[in-house]
Structures are given as C-alpha cells and as structure tokens.
Coordinates of C-alpha atoms in Angstrom, one line a residue:
X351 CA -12.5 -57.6 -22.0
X352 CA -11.4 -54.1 -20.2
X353 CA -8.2 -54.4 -22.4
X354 CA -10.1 -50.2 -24.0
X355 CA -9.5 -48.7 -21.0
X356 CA -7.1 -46.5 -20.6
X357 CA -4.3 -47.3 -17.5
X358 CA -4.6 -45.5 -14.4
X359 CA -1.1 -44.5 -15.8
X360 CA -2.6 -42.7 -19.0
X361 CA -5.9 -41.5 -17.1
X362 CA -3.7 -39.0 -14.7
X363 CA -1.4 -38.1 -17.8
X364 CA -5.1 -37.0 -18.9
X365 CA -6.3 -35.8 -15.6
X366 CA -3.0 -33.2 -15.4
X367 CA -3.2 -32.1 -19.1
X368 CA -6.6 -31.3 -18.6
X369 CA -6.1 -29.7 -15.6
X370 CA -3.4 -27.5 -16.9
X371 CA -5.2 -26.8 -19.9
X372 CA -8.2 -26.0 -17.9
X373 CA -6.4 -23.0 -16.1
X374 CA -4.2 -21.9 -18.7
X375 CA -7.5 -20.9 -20.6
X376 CA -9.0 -19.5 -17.4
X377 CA -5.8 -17.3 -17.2
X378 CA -5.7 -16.0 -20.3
X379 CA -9.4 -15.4 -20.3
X380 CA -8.8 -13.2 -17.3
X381 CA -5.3 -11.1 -18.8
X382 CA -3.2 -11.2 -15.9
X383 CA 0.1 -9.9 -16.3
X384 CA 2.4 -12.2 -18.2
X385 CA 4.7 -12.9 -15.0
X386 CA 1.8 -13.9 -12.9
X387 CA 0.1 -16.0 -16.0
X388 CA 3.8 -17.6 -16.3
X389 CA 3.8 -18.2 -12.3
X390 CA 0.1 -19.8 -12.5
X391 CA 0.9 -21.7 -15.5
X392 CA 4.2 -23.2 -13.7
X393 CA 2.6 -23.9 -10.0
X394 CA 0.3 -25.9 -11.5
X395 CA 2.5 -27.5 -14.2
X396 CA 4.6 -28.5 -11.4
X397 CA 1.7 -29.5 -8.4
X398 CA -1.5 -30.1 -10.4
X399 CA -3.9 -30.4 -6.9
X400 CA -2.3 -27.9 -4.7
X401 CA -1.7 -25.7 -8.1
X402 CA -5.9 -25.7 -8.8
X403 CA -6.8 -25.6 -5.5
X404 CA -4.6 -22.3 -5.0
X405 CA -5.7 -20.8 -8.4
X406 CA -8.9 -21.1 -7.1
X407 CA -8.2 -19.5 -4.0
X408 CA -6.0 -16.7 -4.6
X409 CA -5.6 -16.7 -8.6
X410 CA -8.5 -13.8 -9.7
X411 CA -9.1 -10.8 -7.8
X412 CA -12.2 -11.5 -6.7
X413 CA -14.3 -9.1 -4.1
X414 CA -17.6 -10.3 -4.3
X415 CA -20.8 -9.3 -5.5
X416 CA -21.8 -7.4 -2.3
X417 CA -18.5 -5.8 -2.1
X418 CA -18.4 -4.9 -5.8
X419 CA -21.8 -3.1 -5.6
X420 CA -20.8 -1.2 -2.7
X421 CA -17.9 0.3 -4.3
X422 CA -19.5 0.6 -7.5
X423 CA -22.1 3.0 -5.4
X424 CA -19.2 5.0 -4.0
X425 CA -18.5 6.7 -7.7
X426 CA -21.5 9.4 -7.4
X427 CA -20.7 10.2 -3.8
X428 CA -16.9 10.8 -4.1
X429 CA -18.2 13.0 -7.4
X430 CA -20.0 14.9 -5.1
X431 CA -17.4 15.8 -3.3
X432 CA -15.3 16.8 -6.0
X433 CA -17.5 19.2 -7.7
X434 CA -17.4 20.6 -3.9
X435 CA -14.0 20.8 -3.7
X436 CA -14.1 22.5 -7.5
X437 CA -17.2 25.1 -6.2
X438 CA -14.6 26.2 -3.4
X439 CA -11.6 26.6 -6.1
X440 CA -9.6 23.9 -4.8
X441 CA -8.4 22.5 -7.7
X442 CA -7.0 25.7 -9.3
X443 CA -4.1 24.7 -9.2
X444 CA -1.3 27.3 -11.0
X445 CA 0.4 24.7 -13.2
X446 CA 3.3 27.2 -13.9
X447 CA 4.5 26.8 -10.7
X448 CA 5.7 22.9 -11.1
X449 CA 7.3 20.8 -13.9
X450 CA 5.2 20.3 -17.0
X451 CA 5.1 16.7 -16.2
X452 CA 3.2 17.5 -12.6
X453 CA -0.3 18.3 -14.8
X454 CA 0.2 15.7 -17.0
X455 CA 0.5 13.7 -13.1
X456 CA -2.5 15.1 -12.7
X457 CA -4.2 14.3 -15.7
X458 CA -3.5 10.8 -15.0
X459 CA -4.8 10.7 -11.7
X460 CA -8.3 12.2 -12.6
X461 CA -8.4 10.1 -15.7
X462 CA -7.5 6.6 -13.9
X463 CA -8.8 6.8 -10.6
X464 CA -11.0 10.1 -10.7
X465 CA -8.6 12.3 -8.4
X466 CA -7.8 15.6 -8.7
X467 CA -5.2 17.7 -7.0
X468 CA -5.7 19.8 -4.8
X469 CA -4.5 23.3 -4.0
X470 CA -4.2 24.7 -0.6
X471 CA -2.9 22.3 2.3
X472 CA 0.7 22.6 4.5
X473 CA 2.1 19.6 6.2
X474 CA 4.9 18.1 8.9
X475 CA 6.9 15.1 7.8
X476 CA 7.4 13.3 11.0
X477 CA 10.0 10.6 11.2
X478 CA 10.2 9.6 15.0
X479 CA 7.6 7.2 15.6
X480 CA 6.9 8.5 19.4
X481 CA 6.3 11.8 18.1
X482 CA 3.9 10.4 15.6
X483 CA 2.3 8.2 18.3
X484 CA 2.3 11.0 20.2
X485 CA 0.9 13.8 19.1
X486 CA -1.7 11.5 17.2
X487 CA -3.0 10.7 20.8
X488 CA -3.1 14.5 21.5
X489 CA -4.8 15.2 18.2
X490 CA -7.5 12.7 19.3
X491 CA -7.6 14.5 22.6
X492 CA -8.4 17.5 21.0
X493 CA -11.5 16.0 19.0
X494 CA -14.7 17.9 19.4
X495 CA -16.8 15.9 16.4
X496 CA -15.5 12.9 14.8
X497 CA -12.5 10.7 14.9
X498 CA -11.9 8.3 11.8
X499 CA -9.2 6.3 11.9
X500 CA -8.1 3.0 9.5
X501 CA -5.6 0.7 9.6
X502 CA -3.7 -2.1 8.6
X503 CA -2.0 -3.3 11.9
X504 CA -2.8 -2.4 15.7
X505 CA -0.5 -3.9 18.1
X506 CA -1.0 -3.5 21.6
X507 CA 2.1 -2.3 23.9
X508 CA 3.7 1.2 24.3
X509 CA 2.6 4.3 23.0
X510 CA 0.2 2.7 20.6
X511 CA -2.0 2.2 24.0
X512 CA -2.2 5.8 24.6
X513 CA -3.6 6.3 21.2
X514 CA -6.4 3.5 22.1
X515 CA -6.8 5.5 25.4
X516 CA -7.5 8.8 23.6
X517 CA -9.7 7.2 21.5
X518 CA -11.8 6.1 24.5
X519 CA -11.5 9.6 25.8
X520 CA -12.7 10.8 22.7
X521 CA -16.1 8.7 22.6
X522 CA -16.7 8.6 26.4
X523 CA -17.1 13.0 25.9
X524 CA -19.4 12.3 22.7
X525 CA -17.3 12.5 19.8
X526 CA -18.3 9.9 16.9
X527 CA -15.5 7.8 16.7
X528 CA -15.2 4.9 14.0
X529 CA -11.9 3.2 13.5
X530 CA -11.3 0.1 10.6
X531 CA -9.0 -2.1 11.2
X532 CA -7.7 -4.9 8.8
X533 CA -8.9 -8.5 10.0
X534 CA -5.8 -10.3 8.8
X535 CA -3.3 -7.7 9.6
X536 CA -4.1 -7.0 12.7
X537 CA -5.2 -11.0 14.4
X538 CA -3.1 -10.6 17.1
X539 CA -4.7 -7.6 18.1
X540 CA -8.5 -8.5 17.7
X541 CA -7.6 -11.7 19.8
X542 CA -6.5 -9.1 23.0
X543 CA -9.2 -6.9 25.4
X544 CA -8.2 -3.8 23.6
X545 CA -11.6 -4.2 20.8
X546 CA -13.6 -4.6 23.9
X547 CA -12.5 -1.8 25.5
X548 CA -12.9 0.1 22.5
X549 CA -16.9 -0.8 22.4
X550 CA -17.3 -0.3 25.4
X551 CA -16.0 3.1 25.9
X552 CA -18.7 3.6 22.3
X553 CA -16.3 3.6 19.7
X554 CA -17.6 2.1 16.4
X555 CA -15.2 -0.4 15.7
X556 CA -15.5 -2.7 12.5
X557 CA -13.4 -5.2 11.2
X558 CA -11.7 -4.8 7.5
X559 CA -11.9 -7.8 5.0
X560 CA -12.7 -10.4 7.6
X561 CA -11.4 -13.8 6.4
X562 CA -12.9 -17.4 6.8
X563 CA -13.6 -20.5 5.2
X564 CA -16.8 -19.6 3.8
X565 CA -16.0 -16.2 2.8
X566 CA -13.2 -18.2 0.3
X567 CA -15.8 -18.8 -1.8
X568 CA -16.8 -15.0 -2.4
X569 CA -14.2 -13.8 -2.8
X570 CA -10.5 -13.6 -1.9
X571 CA -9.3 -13.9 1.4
X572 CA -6.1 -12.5 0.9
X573 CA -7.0 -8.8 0.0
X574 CA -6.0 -6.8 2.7
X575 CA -6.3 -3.1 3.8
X576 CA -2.9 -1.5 3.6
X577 CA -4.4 1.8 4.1
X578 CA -3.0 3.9 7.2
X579 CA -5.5 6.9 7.6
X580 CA -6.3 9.2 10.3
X581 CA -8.7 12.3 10.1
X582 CA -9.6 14.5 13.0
X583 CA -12.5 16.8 13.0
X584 CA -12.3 16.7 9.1
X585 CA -9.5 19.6 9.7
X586 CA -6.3 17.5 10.4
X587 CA -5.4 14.2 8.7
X588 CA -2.7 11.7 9.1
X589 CA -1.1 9.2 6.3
X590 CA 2.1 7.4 5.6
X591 CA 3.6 3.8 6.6
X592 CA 3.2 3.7 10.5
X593 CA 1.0 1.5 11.5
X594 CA -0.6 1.6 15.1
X595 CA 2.3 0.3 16.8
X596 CA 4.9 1.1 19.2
X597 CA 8.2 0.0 17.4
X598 CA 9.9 -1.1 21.1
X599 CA 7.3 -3.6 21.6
X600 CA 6.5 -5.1 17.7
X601 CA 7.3 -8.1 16.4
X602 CA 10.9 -8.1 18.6
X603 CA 11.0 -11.6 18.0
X604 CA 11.5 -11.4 14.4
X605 CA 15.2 -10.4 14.0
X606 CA 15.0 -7.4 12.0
X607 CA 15.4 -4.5 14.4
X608 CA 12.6 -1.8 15.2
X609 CA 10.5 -0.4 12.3
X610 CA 11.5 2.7 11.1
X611 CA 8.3 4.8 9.4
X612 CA 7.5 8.4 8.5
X613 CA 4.2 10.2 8.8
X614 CA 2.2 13.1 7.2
X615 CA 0.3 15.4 9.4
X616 CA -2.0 17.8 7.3
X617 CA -3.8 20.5 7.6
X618 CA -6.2 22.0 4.6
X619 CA -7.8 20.6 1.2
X620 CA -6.1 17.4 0.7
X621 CA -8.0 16.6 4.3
X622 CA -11.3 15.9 2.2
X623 CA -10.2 12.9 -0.1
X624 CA -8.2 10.9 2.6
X625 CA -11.5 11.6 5.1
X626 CA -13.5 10.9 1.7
X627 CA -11.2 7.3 1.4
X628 CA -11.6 5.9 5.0
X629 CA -15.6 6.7 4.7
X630 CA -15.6 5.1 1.5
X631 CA -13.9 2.0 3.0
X632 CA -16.4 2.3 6.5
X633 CA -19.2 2.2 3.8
X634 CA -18.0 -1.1 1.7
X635 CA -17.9 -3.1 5.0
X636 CA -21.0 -1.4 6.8
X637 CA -23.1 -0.5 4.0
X638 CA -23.6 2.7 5.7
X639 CA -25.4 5.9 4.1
X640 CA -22.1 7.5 2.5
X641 CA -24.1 10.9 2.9
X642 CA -24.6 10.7 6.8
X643 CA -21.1 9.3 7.2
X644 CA -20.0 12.3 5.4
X645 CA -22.2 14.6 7.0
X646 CA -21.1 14.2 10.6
X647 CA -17.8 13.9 9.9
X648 CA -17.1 17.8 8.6
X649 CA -15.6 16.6 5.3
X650 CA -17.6 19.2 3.8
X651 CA -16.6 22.1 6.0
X652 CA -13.1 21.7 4.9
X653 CA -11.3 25.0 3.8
X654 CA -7.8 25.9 1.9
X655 CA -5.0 25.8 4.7
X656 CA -1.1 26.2 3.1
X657 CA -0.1 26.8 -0.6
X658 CA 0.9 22.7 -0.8
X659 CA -0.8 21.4 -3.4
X660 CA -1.0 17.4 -3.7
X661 CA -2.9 14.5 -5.3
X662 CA -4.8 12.0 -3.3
X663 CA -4.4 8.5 -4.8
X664 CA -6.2 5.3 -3.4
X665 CA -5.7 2.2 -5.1
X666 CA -7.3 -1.3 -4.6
X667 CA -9.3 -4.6 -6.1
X668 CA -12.6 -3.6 -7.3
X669 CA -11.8 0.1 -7.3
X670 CA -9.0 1.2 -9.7
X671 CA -7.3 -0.9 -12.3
X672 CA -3.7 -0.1 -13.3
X673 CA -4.1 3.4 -11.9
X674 CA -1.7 4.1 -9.1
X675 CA 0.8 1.7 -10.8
X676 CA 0.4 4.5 -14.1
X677 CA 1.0 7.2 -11.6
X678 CA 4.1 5.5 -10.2
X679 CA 5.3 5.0 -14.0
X680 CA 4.9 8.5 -14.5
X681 CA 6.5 9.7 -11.8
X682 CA 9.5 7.7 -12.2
X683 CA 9.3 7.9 -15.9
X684 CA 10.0 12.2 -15.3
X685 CA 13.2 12.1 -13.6
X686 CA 16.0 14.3 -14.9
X687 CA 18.4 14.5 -12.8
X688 CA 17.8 12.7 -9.2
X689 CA 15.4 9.6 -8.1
X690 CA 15.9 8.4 -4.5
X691 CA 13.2 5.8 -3.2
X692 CA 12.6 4.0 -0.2
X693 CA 10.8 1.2 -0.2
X694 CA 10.8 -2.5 2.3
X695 CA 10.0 -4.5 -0.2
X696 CA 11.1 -4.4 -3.7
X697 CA 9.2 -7.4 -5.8
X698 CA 8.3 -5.1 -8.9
X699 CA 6.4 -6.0 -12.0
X700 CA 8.5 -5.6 -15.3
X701 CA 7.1 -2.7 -16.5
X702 CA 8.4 -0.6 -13.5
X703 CA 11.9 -2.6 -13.2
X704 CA 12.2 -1.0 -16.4
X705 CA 11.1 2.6 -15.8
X706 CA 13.8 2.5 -13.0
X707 CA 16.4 0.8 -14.7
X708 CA 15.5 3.1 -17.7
X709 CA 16.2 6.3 -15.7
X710 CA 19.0 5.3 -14.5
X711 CA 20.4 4.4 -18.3
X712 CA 19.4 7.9 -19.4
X713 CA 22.1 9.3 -17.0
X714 CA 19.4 9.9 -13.8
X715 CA 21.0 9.6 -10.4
X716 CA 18.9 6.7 -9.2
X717 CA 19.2 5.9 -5.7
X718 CA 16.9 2.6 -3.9
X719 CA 17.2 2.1 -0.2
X720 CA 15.9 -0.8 1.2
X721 CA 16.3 -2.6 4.9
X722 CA 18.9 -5.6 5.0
X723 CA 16.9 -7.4 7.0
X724 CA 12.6 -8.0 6.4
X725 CA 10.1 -10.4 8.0
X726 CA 9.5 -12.2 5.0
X727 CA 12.6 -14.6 3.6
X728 CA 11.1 -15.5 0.4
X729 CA 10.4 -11.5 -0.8
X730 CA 13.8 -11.0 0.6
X731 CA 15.3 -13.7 -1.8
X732 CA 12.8 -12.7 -4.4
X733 CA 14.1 -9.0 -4.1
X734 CA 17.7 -10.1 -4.5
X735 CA 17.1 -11.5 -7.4
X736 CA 16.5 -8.1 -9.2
X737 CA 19.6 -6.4 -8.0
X738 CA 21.8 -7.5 -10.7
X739 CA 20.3 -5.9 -13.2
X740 CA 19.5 -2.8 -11.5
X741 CA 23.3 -2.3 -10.8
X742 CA 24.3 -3.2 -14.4
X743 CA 22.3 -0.4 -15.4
X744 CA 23.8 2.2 -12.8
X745 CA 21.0 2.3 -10.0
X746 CA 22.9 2.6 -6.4
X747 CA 21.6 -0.2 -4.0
X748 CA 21.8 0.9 -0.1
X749 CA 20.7 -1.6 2.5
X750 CA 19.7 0.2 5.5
X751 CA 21.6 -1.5 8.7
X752 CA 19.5 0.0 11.7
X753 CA 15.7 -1.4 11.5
X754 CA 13.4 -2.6 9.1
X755 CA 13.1 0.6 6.7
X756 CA 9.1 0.7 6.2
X757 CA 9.1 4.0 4.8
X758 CA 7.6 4.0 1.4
X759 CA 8.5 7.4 -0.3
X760 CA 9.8 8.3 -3.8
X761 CA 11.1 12.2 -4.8
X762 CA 12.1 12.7 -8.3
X763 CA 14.6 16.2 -9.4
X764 CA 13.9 18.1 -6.3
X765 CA 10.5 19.2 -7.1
X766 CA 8.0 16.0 -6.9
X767 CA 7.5 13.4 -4.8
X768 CA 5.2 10.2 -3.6
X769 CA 4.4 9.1 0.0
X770 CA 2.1 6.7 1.1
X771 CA 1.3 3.2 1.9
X772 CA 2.2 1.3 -1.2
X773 CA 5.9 -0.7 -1.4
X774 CA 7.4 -1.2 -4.7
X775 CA 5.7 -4.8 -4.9
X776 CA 3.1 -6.3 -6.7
X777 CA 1.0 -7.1 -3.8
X778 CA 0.4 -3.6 -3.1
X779 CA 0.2 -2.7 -6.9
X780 CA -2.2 -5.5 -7.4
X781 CA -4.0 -7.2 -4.2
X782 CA -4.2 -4.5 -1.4
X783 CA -6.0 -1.2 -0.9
X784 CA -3.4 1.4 -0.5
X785 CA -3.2 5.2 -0.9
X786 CA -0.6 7.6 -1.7
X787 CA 0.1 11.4 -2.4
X788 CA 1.5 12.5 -5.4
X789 CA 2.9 15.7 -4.1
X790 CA 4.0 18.9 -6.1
X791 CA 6.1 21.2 -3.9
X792 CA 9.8 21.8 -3.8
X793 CA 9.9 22.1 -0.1
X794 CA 8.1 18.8 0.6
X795 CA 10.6 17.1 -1.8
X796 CA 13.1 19.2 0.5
X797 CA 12.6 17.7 3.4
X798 CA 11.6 14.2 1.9
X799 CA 15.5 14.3 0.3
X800 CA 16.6 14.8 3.7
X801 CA 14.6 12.1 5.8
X802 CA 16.1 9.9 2.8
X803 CA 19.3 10.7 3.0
X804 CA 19.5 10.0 6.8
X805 CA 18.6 6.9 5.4
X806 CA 21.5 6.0 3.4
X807 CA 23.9 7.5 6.1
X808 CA 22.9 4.3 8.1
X809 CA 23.0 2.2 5.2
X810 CA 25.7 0.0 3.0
X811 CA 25.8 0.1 -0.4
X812 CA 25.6 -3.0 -2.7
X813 CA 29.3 -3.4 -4.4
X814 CA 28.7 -4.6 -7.7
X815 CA 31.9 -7.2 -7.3
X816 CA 30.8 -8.5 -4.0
X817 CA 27.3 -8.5 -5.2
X818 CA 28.1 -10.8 -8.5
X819 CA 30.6 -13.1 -6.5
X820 CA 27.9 -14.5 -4.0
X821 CA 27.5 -18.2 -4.2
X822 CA 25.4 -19.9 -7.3
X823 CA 23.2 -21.3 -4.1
X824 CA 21.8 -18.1 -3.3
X825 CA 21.7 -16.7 -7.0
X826 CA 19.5 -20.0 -7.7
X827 CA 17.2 -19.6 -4.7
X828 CA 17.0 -16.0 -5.6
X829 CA 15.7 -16.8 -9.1
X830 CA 14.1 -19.7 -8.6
X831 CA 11.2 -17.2 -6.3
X832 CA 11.4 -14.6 -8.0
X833 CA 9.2 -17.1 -10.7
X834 CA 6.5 -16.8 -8.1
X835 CA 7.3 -13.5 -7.1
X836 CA 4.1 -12.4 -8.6
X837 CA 2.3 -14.2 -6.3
X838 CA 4.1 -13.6 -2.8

C-alpha cells in the first residue's frame, strides 16, 4: 500500500538536487565572481551537507546590520575631512609632474572609494624590522596627545614588547592611547597577560571582529582586519606589512624562516586619511562619536610636510566594492616598460592574472617575487598552479630563499608605485579590510626598486623547463585547489 513512495534511494537523489539547486540560485542571485560561483557550485556538488553548511557560513559577505550602519555613518564624517583637507589645498596636486595615467589613478580612487590624493608628505621606507620595531617604540615615547594604533597580529616576544612597553609609558603620562587589534589574528596574543597589562596601564584596547558561535549568524566570522596602522600625535604615521612582531621569536615553528616586511614612516598630509581609517575602524567596533575620536586625536591639525604626493586606499566588506581591486588593475594595466611586485601570496582573480600576463605580452618587463616557502600549503599549491601561464607569457618568477617575503609592494616604469597591506589574493581583494598607498613619486619608486631588487638577489628564478617537467602529482594537486582557490 506504500508501494507511491518514493525510496529512500530516490528521496536523497531529490534531497541533493534540491539542495544544489537551492544554492546555485542563491549564488547567482548574489553575483559572485564566476570562479567563486564555480567553486560554490562544485563544494556543494561534491559534499551536499558540509557544502550548505559552509555556504552558509562563509559564502556571502555578510557584516551585519549593526556593522553595516556604522560604516554607512562613517561616509559624512570622512567627507568632512576631505573638504578639510581641500580648504588647506591639499589636494592640488600638479598633475604635470606624473604620468597621465597617475590622475586617471586618482580619479579612480575618489570615484570608487571616495579618496583623494594628497599633496605634501615625505617618507622613510624601512626594511629592517628592528629598526621598524624600534623607532616605532621611540615614536610612541615621544607622544604628547594620542597614540592610535591597529593591527592584524601582536605576538608577544622581542622587540614587539618594547613597543607594548611604550605604549604603557604613553598612557601612564596621559596620552589617549587606543590600539585595535584583530580577534582572529592575533588569539594567541589576547590569550597572554600583555591585554591586561595594557588596561591596566589605561590604554583603550578593543578587540577587531571578534568571532563566536553566535556572532556566525550575523555575520561572517571570517572577515578579518588586515590593516597595519600606526598614527602618532596625528603628525607621524606608520603603514605597510609588519605586523607587531619580532621576526626572531614568530611562528619559528612553522618552517619558513623569519618574516621579511617593509614599513612606511610618514610625515605630512597623507597622515589624515590613514588616522581618518583606524578611527573609522575604532568607531565600527565601539560605536564611538567619530567627531570626538577625531577631535582629540589632532587629525585636523595636520599640515603639508614634503612634496610626496600619495593616495590613501582602504578596502574592505561593507565599505568599498571592487575599488582597490580597480586601482590595482589600473596600476598594473599602465606599465610601459618595468613591473616588479612582491607579494606572499599569489591566489589572483582572473581579471588580474590577466592584467599581469597582459603586460608582460605587450613587451613590459614583468618581474613577481614571491617566498618559496609560506605557512599555508594549500595557497602554496594553489599559487603554483598559476605559474605556467605566467611564464608562457614572459613574466619572470623569483622565489625568495631567505624568509617568508611578506612585503606587499608593486612599482610600475619608475615613476608609480603601491605599498600596503593587501597580497595579490582574493582574500584580501574580497574578505579583509586592507589599505594601501597608491604613490606618485619617482624617488619613492626609487627606492621601492631597490628594496625589490635586494629581493631577487636572494631569490631563484622559476626555469620554465624545470618548472614544466615537475611530476603530474603536484600539477594535479596544484589544479585541483586552485578550484577552491577562491575560497582559501
């Protein structure tokens, strides 16, 4: 008499069309990029339950109401401060000093992500991590109003305690001090006495995206604060890819070596937006008055300091859309002559695989230097998978031998150049807050030429024969993640 119903056989064969079906229509709904719609589409294909379950979790960029209000807020107040920054001239910029293509750079920027450049700041490109940690912790020592300070890793051991030690220094004399540090990247950390210490001493301290079971269902967990931001005073401001860590004493264990990082110390206008991007971060997870926090931290007080001019570009869920990746397209997308870029991870989308492989077939010198070795096997093999086509069309691998290269840095034709937070993946294209300076000035791109050439002294280059003769194991493991390379 039960002879209509279906079999349990038939009723999962439903179950997994459905679910597929379910998702696929979600996903294109939503108008992710096709690589990460394929990757979806395939994890769930393959492993219905886990394949929903993670779609769920990590499948949408979602921020949450609370979060999305906040930053929605933050439009009017960073507006403010650039029709301050236009009242005092500083984005006069004389064009006819730069390639054309640096004002259309700039065009972009404003248009995308509401940025302008900035005229009148001088810098030091510092590539010896004790120096950085160093003089940092003097900075700090110097501090007579306000020390902000964000980032996405604090590790304790080393020099990176006499930072944490200035800090407390800092506070103890009166100075308002408020640091952000990212809950995920920096566990270890938050999990030691240092946080304490810092309270104590009256630092405001305030965890970045905190994660947790409940918070799954706002939004997602795995957005993370890549931002590495440092601002003094509102008169000297620090940026690049060092986190707050002594290299001798982080992650040893892992087998790559010691990190190898670079730094930006500035003095002058471009001090005002990165100040302006750690307050608007300190505002989206405190909900405090962006006009106080501004206020007593001297953004406003900020005056021309150098004849560098340079573009301020954060990036992030909630905040811009395909900006910073448009930026990145541009810049690459000008080369004449030379593109060098550094970069730890290499997991791009396909529209900048093909700006780089495209310069490189227009007869550009392209150059991408990457560390042999990083903490993360499946982006490693993902990575590998790209580097046939990348040498079929001319680009020069180098693999750097001493460390795990962390310095994320493009210059393009001796004239322009990027430097920031952001590696050429699509997690930090997509799922973390980053910023990066688009700067426009020959001597920067100097010096930036220089620190990456050191690089690829201490590097091997990828032989296109060697490369191609590897073994059809590792060509099939490589390709087989970079499916889900999307996703890593």
């Amino acid at each position: 008499m039960m002879d209509w119903l279906p079999r349990p056989g038939t009723l999962l064969a439903i179950a997994h069309t459905l679910t597929i079906l379910t998702v696929l229509v979600r996903v294109i709904m939503k108008r992710p990029a096709t690589g990460v719609a394929l990757a979806w589409i395939l994890i769930v294909a393959l492993l219905p339950a886990a394949g929903i379950t993670l779609y769920l979790l990590i499948g949408e960029r979602r921020i949450g109401e609370r979060r999305a209000s906040r930053i929605a807020s933050l439009t009017k107040s960073f507006r403010e401060i650039g029709n301050a920054a236009i009242l005092q001239r500083l984005t006069d910029v004389q064009w006819d000093r730069h390639p054309p293509t640096a004002r259309g750079l700039d065009r972009l920027g404003r248009s995308t992500i509401g940025s302008p450049t900035v005229c009148g700041s001088r810098f030091e490109l510092i590539s010896d991590t004790q120096q950085c940690l160093s003089q940092l912790a003097s900075d700090i020592d110097a501090a007579q109003r306000s020390v902000l300070m964000e980032f996405y890793i604090w590790s304790a051991g080393g020099a990176a305690d006499d930072v944490l030690a200035a800090v407390m220094r800092a506070a103890q004399r009166g100075v308002r001090c408020r640091v952000l540090i990212d809950a995920l990247g920096a566990r270890p950390w938050w999990r030691t006495d240092q946080p304490a210490q810092l309270r104590a001493a009256g630092v405001e301290l305030q965890k970045a995206l905190p994660v947790g079971i409940f918070r799954t269902f706002v939004g997602r967990t795995d957005l993370r604060l890549h931002r590495k931001i440092a601002v003094i005073d509102g008169d000297v401001a620090w940026t690049g890819s060092m986190n707050l860590v002594d290299p001798r004493f982080f992650k040893q264990d892992s087998g790559v070596g010691e990190w190898v990082d670079a730094m930006m110390r500035i003095h002058g206008a471009a001090v005002a937006p990165l100040a302006g991007t750690m307050l608007g971060d300190w505002m989206v997870e405190t909900g405090d008055c962006i006009d106080r926090l501004v206020e007593d931290s001297g953004v406003r007080l900020i005056e021309p300091d150098g004849h560098v001019d340079m573009q301020v570009i954060p990036s992030g869920p909630g905040e811009t859309a395909d900006g910073l990746l448009q930026m990145l397209l541009g810049l690459i997308n000008s080369a004449q002559h030379e593109l060098i870029m550094t970069t730890p991870y290499f997991v791009p989308d396909d529209s900048l695989l093909h700006a780089v492989r495209g310069a490189a077939l227009r007869g550009v010198d392209v150059a991408l230097v990457m560390p042999e070795n990083v903490d993360s096997l499946l982006t490693r093999y993902a990575s590998r998978s790209y580097y046939d086509e990348l040498l079929d069309a001319g680009v020069q691998l180098y693999l750097y031998k001493d460390g795990l290269l962390h310095t994320k840095s493009i210059m393009v034709d001796g004239t322009m150049s990027m430097f920031g937070t952001v590696n050429l993946d699509m997690r930090s294209l997509w799922l973390n807050y980053e910023v990066a300076l688009f700067v426009y000035n020959a001597e920067f791109a100097t010096e930036l030429r220089a620190l990456q050439q050191s690089y690829i002294d201490d590097s091997d280059p990828v032989q296109p024969d060697e490369w191609a003769s590897r073994g059809y194991l590792s060509q099939f493991t490589e390709n087989t993640l970079r499916l889900v390379s999307p996703l890593l």
